[in-house]
PDB file of C-alpha atoms in Angstrom:
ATOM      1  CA  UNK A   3      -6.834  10.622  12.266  1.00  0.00           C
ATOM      2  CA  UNK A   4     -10.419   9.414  10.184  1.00  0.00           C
ATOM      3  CA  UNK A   5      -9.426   5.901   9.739  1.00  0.00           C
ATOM      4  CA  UNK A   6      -8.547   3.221  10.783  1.00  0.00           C
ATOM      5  CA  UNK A   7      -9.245   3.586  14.394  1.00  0.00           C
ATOM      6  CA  UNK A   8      -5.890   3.977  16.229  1.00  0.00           C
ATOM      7  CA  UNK A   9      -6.034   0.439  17.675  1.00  0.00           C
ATOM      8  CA  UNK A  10      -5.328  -0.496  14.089  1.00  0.00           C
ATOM      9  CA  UNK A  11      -2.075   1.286  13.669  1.00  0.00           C
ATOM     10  CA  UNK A  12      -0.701   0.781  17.072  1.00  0.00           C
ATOM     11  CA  UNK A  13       2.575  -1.363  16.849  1.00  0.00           C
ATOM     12  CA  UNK A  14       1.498  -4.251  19.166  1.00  0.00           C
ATOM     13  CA  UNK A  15      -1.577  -5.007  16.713  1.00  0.00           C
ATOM     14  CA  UNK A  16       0.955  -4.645  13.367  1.00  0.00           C
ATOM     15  CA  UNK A  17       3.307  -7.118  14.601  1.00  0.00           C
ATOM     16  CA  UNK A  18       0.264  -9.198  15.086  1.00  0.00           C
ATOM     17  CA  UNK A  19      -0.629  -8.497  11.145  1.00  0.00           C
ATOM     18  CA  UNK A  20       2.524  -9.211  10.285  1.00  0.00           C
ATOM     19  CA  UNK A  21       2.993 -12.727  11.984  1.00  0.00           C
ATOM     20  CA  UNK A  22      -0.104 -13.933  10.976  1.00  0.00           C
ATOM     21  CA  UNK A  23       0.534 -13.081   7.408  1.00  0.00           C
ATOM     22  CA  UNK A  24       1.819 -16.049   5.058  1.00  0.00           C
ATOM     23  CA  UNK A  25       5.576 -15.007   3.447  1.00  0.00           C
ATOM     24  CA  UNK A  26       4.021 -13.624   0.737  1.00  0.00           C
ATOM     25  CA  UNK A  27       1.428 -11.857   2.547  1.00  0.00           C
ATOM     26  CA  UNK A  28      -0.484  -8.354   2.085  1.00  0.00           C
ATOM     27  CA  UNK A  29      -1.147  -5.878   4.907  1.00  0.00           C
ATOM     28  CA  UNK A  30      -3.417  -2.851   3.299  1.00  0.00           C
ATOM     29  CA  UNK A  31      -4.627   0.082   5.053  1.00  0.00           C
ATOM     30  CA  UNK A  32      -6.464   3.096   3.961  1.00  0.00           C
ATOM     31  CA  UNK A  33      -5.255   5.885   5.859  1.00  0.00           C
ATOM     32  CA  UNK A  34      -8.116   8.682   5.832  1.00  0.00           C
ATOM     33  CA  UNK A  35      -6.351  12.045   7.781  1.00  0.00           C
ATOM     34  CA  UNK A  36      -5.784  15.217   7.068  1.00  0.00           C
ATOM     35  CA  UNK A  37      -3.184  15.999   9.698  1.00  0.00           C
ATOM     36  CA  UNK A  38       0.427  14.929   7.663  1.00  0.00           C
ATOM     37  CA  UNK A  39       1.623  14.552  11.439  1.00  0.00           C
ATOM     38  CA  UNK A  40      -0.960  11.273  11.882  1.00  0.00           C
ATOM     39  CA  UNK A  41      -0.149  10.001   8.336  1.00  0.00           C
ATOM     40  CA  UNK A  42       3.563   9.961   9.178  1.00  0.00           C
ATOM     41  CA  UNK A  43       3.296   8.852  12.397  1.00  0.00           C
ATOM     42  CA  UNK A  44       1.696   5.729  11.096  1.00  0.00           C
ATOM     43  CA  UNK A  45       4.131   5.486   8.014  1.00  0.00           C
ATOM     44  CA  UNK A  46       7.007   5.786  10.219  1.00  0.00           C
ATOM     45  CA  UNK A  47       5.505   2.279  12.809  1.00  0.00           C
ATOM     46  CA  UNK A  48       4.266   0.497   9.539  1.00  0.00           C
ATOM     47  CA  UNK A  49       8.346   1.148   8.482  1.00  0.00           C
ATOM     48  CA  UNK A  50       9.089  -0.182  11.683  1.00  0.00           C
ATOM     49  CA  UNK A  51       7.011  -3.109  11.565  1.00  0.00           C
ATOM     50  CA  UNK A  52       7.030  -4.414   7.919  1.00  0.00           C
ATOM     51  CA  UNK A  53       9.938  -5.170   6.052  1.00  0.00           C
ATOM     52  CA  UNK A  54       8.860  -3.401   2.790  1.00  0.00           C
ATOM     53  CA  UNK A  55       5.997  -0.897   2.499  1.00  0.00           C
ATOM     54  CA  UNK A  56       4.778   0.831  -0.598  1.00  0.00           C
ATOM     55  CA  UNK A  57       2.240   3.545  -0.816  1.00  0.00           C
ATOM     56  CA  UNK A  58      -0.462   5.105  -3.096  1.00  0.00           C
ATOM     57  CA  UNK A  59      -1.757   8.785  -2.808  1.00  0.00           C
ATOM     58  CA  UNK A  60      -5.086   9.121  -3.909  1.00  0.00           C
ATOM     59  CA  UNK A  61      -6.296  11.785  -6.121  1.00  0.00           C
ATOM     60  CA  UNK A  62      -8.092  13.263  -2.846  1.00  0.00           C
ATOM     61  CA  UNK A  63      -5.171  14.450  -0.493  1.00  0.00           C
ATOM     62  CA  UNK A  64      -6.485  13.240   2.320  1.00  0.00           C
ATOM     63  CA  UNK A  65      -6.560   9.166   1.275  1.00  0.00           C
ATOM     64  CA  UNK A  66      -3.461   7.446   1.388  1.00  0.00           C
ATOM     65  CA  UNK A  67      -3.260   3.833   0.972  1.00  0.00           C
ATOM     66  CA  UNK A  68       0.022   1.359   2.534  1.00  0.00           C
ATOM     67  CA  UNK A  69       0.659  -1.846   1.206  1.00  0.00           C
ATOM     68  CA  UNK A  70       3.175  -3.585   4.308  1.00  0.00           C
ATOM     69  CA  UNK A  71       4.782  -6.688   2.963  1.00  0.00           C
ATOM     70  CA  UNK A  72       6.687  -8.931   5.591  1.00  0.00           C
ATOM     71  CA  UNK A  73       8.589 -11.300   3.075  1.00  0.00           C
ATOM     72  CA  UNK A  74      12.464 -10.557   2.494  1.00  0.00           C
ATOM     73  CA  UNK A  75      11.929 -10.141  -1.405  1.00  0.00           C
ATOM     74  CA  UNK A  76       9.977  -7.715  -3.252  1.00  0.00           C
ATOM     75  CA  UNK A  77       9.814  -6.638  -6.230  1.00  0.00           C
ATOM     76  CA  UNK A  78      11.959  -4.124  -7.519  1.00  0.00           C
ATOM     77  CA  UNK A  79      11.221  -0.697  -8.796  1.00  0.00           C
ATOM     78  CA  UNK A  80      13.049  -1.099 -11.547  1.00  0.00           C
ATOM     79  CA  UNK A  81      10.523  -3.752 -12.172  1.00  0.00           C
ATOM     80  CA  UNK A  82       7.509  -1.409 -11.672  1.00  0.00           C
ATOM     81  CA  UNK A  83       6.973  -1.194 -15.653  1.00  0.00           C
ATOM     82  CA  UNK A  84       6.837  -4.883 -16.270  1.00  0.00           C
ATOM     83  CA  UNK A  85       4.484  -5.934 -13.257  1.00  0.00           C
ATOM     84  CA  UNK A  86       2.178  -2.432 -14.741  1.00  0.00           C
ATOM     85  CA  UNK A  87       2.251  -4.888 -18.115  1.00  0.00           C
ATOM     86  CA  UNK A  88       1.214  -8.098 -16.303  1.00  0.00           C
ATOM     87  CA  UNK A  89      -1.828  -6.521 -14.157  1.00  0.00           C
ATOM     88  CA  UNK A  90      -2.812  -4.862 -17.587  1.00  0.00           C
ATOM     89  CA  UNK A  91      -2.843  -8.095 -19.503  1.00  0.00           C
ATOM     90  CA  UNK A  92      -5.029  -9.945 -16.242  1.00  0.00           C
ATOM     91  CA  UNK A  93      -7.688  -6.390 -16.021  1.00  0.00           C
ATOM     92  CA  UNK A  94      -8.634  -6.531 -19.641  1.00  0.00           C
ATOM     93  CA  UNK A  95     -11.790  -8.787 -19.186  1.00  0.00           C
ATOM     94  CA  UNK A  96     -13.198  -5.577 -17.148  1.00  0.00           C
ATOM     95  CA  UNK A  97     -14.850  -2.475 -19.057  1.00  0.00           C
ATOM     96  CA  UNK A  98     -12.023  -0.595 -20.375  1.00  0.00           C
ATOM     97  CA  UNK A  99     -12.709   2.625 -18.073  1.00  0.00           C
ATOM     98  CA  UNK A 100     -11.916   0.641 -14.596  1.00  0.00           C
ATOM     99  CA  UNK A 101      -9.563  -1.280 -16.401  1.00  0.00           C
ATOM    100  CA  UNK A 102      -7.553   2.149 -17.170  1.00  0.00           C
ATOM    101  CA  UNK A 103      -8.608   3.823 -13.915  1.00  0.00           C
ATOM    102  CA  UNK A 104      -6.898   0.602 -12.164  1.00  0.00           C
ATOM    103  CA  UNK A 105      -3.418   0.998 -14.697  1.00  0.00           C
ATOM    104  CA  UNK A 106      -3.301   4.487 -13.499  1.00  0.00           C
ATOM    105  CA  UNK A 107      -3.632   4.020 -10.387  1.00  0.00           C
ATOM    106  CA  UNK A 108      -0.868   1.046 -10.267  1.00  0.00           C
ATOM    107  CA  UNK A 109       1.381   3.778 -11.779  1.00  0.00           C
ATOM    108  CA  UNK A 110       1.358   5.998  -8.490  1.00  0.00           C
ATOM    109  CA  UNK A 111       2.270   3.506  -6.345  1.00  0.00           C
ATOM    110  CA  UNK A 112       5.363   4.261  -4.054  1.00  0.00           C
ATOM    111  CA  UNK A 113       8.101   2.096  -2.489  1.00  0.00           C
ATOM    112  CA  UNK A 114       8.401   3.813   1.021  1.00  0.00           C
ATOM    113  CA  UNK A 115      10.942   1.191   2.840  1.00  0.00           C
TER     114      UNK A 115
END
């Protein structure tokens, strides 16, 4: 594993995150690794650890990207569409090409857990 450093992913410093996060708190990591063993090794504590975790594979195959919520609601993926609408309505103000390049983006995003 690239990144983060494995002190990062270890479950004694996620439960950590996790309580120090407010109920609607974000924990996001940007797993860098080649080795699919590493990225589901850390997948697999973050499931442990968080009580909802979403994901987003980059276009290069070795970034992956884990969003670990803590709060007991989430939003649905059935919902995935509308919440795509909002954040396109609140990027407009930025130059069309990051504003697109962020709606795409949104669309790959995963619910793992």
């Amino acid at each position: 594993m690239t990144r983060p450093a494995a002190d990062f992913v270890e479950v004694s410093f996620l439960l950590t995150v996790r309580d120090a996060l407010s109920e609607q708190g974000l924990f996001i990591v940007n797993l860098v690794s080649r080795s699919q063993a590493a990225k589901d090794m850390v997948i697999s504590r973050m499931k442990t650890v968080f009580n909802h975790l979403f994901c987003l594979q980059l276009e290069e195959d070795v970034n992956l990207v884990l969003f670990g919520l803590s709060s007991e609601s989430c939003i649905k993926d059935n919902s995935f569409p509308e919440a795509a609408v909002q954040l396109e309505k609140l990027v407009k103000f930025q130059p069309p090409e990051i504003s697109q390049s962020t709606m795409d983006a949104a669309k790959k995003i995963r619910y793992l857990k």
